[in-house]
PDB file of N, CA and C in Angstrom:
ATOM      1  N   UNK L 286       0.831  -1.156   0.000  1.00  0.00           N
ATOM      2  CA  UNK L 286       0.000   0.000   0.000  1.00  0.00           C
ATOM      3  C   UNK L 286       0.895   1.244   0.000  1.00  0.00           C
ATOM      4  N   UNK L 287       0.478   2.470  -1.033  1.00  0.00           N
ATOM      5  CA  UNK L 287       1.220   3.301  -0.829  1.00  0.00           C
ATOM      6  C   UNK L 287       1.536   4.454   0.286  1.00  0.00           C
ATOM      7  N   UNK L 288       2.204   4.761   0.844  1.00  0.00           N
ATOM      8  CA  UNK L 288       2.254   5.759   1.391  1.00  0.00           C
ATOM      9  C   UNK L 288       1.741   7.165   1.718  1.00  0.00           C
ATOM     10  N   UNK L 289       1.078   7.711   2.195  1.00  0.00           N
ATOM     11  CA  UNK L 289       0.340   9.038   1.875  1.00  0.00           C
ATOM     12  C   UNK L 289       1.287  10.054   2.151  1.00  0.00           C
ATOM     13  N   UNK L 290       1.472  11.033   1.425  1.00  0.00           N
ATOM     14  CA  UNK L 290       2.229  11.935   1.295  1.00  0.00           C
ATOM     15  C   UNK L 290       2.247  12.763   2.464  1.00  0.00           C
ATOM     16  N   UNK L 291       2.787  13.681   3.146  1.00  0.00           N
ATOM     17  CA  UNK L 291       2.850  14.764   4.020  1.00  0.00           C
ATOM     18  C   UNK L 291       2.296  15.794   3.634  1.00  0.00           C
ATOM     19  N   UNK L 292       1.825  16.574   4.160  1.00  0.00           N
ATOM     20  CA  UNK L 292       1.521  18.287   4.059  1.00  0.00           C
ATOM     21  C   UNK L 292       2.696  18.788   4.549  1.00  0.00           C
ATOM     22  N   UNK L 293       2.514  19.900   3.345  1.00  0.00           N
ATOM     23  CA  UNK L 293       3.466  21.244   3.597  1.00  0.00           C
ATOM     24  C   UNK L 293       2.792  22.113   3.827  1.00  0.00           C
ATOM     25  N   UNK L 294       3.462  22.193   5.109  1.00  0.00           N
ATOM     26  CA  UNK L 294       2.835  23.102   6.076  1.00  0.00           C
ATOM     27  C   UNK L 294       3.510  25.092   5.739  1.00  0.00           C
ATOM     28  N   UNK L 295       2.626  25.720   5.884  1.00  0.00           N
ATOM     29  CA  UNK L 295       3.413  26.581   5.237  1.00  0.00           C
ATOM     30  C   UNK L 295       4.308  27.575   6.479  1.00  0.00           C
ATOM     31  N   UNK L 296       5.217  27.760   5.945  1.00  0.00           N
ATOM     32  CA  UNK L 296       6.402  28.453   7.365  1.00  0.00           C
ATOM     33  C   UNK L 296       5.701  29.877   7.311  1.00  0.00           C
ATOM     34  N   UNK L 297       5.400  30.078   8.510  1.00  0.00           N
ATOM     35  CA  UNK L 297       4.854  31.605   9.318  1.00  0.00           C
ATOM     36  C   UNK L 297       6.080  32.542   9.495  1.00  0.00           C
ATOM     37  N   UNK L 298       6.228  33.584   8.887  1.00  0.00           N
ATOM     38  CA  UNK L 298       6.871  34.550   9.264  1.00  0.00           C
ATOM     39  C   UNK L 298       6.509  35.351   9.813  1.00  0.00           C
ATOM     40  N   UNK L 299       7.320  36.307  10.595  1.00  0.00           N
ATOM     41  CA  UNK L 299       6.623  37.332  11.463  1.00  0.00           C
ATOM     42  C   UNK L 299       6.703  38.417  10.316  1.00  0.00           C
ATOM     43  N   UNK L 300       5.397  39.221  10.618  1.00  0.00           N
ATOM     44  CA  UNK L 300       5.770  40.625   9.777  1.00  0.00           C
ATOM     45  C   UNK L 300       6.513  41.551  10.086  1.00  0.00           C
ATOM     46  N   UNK L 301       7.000  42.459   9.367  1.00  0.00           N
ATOM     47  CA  UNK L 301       8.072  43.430   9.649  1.00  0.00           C
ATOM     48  C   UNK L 301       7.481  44.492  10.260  1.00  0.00           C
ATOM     49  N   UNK L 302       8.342  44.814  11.593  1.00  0.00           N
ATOM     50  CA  UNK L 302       7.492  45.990  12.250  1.00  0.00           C
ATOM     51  C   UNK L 302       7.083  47.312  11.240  1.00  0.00           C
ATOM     52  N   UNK L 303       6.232  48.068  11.762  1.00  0.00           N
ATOM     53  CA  UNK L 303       5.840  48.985  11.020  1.00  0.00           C
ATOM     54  C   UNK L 303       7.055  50.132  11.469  1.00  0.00           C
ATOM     55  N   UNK L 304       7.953  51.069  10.330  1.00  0.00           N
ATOM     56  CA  UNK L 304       8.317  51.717  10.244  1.00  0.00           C
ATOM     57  C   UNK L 304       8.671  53.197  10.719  1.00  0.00           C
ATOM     58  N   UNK L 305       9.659  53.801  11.904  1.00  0.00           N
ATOM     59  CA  UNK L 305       9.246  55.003  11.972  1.00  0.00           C
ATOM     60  C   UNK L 305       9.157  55.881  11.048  1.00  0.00           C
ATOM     61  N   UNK L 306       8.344  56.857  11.135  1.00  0.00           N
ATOM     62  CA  UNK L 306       8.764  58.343  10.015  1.00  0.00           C
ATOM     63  C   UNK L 306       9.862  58.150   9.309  1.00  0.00           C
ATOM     64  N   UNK L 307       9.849  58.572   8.033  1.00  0.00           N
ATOM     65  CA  UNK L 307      11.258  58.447   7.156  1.00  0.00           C
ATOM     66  C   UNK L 307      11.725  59.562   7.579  1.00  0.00           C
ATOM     67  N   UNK L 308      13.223  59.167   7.745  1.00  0.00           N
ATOM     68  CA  UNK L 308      13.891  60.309   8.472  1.00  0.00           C
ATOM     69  C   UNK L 308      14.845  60.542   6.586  1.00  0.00           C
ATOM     70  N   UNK L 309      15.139  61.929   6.304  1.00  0.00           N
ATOM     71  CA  UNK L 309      15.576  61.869   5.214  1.00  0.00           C
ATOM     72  C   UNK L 309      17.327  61.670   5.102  1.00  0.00           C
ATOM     73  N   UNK L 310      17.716  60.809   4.510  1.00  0.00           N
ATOM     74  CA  UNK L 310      19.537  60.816   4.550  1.00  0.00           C
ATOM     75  C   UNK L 310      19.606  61.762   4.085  1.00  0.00           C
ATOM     76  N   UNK L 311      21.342  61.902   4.577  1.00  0.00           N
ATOM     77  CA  UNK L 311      21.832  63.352   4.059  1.00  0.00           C
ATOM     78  C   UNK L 311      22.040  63.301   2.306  1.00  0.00           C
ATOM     79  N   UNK L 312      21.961  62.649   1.667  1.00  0.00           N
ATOM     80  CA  UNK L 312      21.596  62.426   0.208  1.00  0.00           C
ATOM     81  C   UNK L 312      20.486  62.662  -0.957  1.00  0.00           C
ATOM     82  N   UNK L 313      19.219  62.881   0.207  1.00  0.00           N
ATOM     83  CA  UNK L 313      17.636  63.191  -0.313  1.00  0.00           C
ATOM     84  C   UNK L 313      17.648  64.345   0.060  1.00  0.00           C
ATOM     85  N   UNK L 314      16.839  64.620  -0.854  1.00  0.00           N
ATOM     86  CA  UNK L 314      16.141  65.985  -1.156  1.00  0.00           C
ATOM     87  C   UNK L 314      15.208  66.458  -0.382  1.00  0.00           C
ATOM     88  N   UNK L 315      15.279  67.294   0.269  1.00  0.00           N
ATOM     89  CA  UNK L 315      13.857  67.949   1.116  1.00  0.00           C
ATOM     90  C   UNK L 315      13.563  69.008   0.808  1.00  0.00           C
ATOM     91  N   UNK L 316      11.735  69.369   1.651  1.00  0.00           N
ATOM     92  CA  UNK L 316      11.332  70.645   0.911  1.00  0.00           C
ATOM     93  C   UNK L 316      11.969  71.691   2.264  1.00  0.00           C
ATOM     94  N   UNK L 317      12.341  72.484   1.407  1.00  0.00           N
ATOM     95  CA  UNK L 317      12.880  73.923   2.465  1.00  0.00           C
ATOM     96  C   UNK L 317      11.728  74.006   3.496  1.00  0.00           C
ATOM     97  N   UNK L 318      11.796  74.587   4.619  1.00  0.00           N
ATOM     98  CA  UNK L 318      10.877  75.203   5.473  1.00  0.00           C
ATOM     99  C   UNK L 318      10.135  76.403   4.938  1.00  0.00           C
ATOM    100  N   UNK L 319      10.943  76.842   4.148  1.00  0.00           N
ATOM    101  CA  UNK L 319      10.063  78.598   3.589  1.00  0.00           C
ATOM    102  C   UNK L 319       9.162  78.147   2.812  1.00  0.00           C
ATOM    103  N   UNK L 320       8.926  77.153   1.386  1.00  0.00           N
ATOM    104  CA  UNK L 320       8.623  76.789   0.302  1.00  0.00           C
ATOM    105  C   UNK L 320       7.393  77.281   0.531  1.00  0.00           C
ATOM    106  N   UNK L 321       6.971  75.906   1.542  1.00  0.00           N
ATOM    107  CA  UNK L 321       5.051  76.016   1.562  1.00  0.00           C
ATOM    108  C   UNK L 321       4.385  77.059   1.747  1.00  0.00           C
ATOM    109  N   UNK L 322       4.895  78.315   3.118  1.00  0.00           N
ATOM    110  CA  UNK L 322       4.298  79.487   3.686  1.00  0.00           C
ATOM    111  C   UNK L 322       4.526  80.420   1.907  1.00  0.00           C
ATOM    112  N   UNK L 323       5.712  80.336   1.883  1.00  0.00           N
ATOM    113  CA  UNK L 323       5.541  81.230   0.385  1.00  0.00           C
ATOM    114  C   UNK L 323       5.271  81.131  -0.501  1.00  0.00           C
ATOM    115  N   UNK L 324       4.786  79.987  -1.262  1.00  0.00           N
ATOM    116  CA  UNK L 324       3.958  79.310  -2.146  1.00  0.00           C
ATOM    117  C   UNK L 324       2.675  80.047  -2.013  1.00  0.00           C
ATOM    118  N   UNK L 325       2.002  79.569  -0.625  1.00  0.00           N
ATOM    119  CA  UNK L 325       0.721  80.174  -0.430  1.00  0.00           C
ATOM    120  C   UNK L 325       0.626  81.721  -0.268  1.00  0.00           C
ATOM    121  N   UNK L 326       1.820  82.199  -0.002  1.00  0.00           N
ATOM    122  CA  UNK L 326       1.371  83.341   0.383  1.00  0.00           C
ATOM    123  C   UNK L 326       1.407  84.397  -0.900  1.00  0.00           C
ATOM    124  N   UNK L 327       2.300  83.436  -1.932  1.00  0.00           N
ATOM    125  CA  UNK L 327       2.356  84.668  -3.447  1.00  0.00           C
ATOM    126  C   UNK L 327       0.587  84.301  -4.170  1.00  0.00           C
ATOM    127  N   UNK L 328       0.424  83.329  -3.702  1.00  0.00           N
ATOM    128  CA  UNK L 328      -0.788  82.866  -4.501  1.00  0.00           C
ATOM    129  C   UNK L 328      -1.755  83.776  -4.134  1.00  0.00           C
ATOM    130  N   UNK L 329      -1.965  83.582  -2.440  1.00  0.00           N
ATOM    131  CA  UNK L 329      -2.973  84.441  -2.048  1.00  0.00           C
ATOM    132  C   UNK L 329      -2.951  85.803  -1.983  1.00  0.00           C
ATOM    133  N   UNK L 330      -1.818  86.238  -2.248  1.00  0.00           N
ATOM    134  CA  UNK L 330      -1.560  87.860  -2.156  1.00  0.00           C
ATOM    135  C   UNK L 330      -1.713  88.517  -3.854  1.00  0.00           C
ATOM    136  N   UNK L 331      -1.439  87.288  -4.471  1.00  0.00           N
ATOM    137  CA  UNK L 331      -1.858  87.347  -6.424  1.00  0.00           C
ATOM    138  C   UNK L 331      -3.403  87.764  -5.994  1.00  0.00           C
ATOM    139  N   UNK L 332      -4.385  86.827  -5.599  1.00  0.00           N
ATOM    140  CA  UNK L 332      -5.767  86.496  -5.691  1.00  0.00           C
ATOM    141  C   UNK L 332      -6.380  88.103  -4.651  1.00  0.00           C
ATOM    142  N   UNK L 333      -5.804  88.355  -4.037  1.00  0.00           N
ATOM    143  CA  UNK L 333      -6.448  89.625  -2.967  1.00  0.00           C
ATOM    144  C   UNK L 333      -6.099  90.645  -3.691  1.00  0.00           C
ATOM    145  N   UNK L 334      -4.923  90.766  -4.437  1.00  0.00           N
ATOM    146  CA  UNK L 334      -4.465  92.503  -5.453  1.00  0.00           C
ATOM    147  C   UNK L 334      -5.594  91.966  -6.743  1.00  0.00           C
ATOM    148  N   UNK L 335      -6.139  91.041  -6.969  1.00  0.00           N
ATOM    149  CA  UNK L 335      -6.968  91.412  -8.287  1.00  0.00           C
ATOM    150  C   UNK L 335      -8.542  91.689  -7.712  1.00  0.00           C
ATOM    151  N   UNK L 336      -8.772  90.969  -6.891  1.00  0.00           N
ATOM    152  CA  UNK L 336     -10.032  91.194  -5.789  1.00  0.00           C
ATOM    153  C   UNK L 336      -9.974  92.590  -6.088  1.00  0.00           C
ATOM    154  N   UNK L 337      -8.773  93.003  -5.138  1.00  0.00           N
ATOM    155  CA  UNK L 337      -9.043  94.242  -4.704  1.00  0.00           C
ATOM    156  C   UNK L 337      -9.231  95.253  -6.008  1.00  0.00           C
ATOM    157  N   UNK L 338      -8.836  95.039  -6.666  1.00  0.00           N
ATOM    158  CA  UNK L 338      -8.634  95.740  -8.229  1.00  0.00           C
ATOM    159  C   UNK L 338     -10.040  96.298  -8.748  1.00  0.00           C
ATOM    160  N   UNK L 339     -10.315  94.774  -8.254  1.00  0.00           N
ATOM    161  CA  UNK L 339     -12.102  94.607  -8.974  1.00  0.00           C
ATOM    162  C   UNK L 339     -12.692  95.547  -8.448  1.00  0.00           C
ATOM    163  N   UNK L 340     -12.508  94.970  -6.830  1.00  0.00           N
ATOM    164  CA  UNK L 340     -13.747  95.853  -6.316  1.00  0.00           C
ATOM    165  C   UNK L 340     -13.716  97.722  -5.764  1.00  0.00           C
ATOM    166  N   UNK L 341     -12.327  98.149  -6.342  1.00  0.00           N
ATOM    167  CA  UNK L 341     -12.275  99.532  -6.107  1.00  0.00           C
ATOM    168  C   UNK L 341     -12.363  99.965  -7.577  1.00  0.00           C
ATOM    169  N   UNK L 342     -12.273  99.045  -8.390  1.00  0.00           N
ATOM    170  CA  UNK L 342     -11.734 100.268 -10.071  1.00  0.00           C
ATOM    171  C   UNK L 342     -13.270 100.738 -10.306  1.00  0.00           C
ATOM    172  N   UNK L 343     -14.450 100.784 -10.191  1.00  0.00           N
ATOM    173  CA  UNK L 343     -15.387 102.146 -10.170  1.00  0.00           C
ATOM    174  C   UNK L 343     -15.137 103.182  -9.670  1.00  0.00           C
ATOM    175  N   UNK L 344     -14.478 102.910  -8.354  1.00  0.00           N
ATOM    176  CA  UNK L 344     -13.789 104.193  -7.910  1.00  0.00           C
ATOM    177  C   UNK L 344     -12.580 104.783  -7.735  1.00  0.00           C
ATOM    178  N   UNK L 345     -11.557 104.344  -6.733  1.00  0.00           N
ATOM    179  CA  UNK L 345     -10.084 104.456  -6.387  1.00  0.00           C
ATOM    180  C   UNK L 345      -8.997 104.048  -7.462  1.00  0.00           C
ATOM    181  N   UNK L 346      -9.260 102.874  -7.914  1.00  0.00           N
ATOM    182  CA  UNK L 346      -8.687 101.778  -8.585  1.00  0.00           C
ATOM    183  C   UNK L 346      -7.151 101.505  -7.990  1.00  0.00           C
ATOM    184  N   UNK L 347      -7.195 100.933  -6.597  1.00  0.00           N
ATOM    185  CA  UNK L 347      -6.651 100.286  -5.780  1.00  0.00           C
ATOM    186  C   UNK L 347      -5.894  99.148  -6.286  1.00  0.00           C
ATOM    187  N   UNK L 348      -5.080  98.675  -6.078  1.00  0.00           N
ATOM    188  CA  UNK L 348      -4.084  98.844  -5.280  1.00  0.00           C
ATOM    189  C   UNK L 348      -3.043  99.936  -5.771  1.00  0.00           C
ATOM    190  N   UNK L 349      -2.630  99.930  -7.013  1.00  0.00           N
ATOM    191  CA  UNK L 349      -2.164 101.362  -7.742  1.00  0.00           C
ATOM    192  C   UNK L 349      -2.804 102.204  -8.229  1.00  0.00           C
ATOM    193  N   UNK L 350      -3.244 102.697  -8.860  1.00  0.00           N
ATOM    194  CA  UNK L 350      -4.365 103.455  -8.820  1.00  0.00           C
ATOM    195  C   UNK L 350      -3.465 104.167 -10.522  1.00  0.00           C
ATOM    196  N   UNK L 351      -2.323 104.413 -10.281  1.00  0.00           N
ATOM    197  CA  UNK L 351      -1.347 105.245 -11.654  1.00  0.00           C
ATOM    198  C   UNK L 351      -1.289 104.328 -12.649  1.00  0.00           C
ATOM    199  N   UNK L 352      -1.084 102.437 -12.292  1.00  0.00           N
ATOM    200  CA  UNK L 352      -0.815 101.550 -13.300  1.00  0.00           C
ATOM    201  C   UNK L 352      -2.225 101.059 -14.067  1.00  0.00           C
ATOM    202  N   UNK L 353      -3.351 101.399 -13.206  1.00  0.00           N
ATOM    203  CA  UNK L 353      -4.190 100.910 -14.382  1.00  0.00           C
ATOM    204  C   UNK L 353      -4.911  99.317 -14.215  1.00  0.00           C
ATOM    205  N   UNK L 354      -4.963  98.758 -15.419  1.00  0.00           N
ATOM    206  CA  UNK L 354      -5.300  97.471 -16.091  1.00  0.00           C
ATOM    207  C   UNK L 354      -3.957  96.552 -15.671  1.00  0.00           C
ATOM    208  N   UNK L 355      -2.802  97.571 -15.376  1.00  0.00           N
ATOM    209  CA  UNK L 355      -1.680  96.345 -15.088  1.00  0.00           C
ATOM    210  C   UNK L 355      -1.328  95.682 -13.409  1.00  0.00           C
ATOM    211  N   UNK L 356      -2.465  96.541 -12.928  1.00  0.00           N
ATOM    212  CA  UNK L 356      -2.748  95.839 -11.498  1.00  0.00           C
ATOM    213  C   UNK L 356      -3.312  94.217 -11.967  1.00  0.00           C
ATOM    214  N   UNK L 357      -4.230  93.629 -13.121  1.00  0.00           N
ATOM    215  CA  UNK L 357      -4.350  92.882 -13.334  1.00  0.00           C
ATOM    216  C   UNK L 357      -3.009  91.667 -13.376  1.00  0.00           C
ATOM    217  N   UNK L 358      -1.617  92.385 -14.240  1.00  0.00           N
ATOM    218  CA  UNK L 358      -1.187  91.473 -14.713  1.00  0.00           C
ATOM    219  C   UNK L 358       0.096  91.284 -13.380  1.00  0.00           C
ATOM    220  N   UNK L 359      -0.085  92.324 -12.588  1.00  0.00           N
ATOM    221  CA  UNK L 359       0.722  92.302 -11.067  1.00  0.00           C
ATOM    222  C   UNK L 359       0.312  90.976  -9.937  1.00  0.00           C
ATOM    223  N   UNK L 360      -1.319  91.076 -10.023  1.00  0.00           N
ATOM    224  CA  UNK L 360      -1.969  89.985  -9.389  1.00  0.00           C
ATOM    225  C   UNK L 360      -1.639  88.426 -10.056  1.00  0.00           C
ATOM    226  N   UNK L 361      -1.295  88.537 -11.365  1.00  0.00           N
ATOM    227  CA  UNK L 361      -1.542  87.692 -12.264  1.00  0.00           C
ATOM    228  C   UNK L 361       0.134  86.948 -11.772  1.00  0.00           C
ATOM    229  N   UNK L 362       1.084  87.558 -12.005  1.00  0.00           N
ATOM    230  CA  UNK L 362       2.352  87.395 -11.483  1.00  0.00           C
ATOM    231  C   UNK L 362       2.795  87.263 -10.165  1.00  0.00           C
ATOM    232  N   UNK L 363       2.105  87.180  -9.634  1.00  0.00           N
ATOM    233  CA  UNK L 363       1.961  86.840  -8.269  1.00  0.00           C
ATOM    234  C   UNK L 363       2.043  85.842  -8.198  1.00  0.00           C
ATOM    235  N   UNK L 364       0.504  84.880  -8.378  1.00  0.00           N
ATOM    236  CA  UNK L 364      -0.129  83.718  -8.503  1.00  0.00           C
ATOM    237  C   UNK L 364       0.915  83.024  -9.527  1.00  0.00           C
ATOM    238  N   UNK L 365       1.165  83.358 -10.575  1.00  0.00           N
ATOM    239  CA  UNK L 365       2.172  82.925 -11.703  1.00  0.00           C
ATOM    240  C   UNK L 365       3.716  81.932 -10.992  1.00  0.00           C
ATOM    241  N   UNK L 366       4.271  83.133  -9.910  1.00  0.00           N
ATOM    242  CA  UNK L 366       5.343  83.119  -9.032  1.00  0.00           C
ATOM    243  C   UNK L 366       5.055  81.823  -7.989  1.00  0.00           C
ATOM    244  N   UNK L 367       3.967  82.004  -7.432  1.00  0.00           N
ATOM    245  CA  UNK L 367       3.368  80.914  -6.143  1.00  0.00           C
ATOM    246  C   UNK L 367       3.828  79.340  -6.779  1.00  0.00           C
ATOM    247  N   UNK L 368       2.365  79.245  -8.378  1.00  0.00           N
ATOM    248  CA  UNK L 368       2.498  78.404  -8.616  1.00  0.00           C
ATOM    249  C   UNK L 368       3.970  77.893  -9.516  1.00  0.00           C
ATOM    250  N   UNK L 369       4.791  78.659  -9.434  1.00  0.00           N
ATOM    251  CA  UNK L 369       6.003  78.339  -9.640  1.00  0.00           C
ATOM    252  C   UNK L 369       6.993  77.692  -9.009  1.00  0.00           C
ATOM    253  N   UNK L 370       6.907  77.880  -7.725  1.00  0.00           N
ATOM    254  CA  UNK L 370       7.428  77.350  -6.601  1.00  0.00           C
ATOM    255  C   UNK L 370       6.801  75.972  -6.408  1.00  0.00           C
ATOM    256  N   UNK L 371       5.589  75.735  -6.825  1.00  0.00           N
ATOM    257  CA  UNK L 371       5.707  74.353  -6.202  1.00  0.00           C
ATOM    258  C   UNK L 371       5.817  73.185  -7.470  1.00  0.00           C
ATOM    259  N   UNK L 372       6.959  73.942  -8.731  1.00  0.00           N
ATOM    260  CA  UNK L 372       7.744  72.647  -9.042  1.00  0.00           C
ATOM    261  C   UNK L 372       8.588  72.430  -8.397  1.00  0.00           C
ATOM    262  N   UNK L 373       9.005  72.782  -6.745  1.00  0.00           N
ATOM    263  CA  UNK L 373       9.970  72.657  -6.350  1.00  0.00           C
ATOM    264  C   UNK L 373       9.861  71.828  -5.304  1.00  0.00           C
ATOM    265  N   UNK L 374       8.653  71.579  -5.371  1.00  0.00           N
ATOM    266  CA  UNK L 374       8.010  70.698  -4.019  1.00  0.00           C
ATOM    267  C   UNK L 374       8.219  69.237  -3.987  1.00  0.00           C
ATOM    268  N   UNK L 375       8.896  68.524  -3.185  1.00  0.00           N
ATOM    269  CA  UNK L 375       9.036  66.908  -3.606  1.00  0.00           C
ATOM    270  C   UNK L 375       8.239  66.320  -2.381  1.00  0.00           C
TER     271      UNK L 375
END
């Protein structure tokens, strides 16, 4: 009579603890501390000089009042600048 084969049993490994925070080697790239605050802050300071543009040019025409229509392209370069910065973001 033949023999009945064995089970293979399958070997249990332990899982690998879970990881602290990646700490970055001195070899990787990190984002500066300034990046993010100034990212947001050219963006939002783009978006408040055309606001403001809008809502005084019936009267004052705020924020310069001498440049005109090119308060538009000041706000515009702003925001332009912000989102420029975060090709720099990894």
């Amino acid at each position: 009579m033949p023999e009945s084969k064995s089970r293979n049993k399958k070997k249990v490994t332990p899982k690998a603890e879970k990881s602290e925070a990646k700490v970055a080697l001195p070899g990787e790239a990190t984002n500066p501390r300034w990046l993010a605050p100034v990212m947001l802050t050219l963006m939002i300071l783009g978006l408040v000089w055309i606001v403001t543009f809008y809502l005084t040019s019936s009267g004052l025409g705020l924020p310069i009042p001498q440049i005109g229509q090119w308060n538009l392209a000041v706000g515009f370069g702003l925001i332009i600048v912000g989102f420029g910065l975060t090709t720099r973001w990894k």
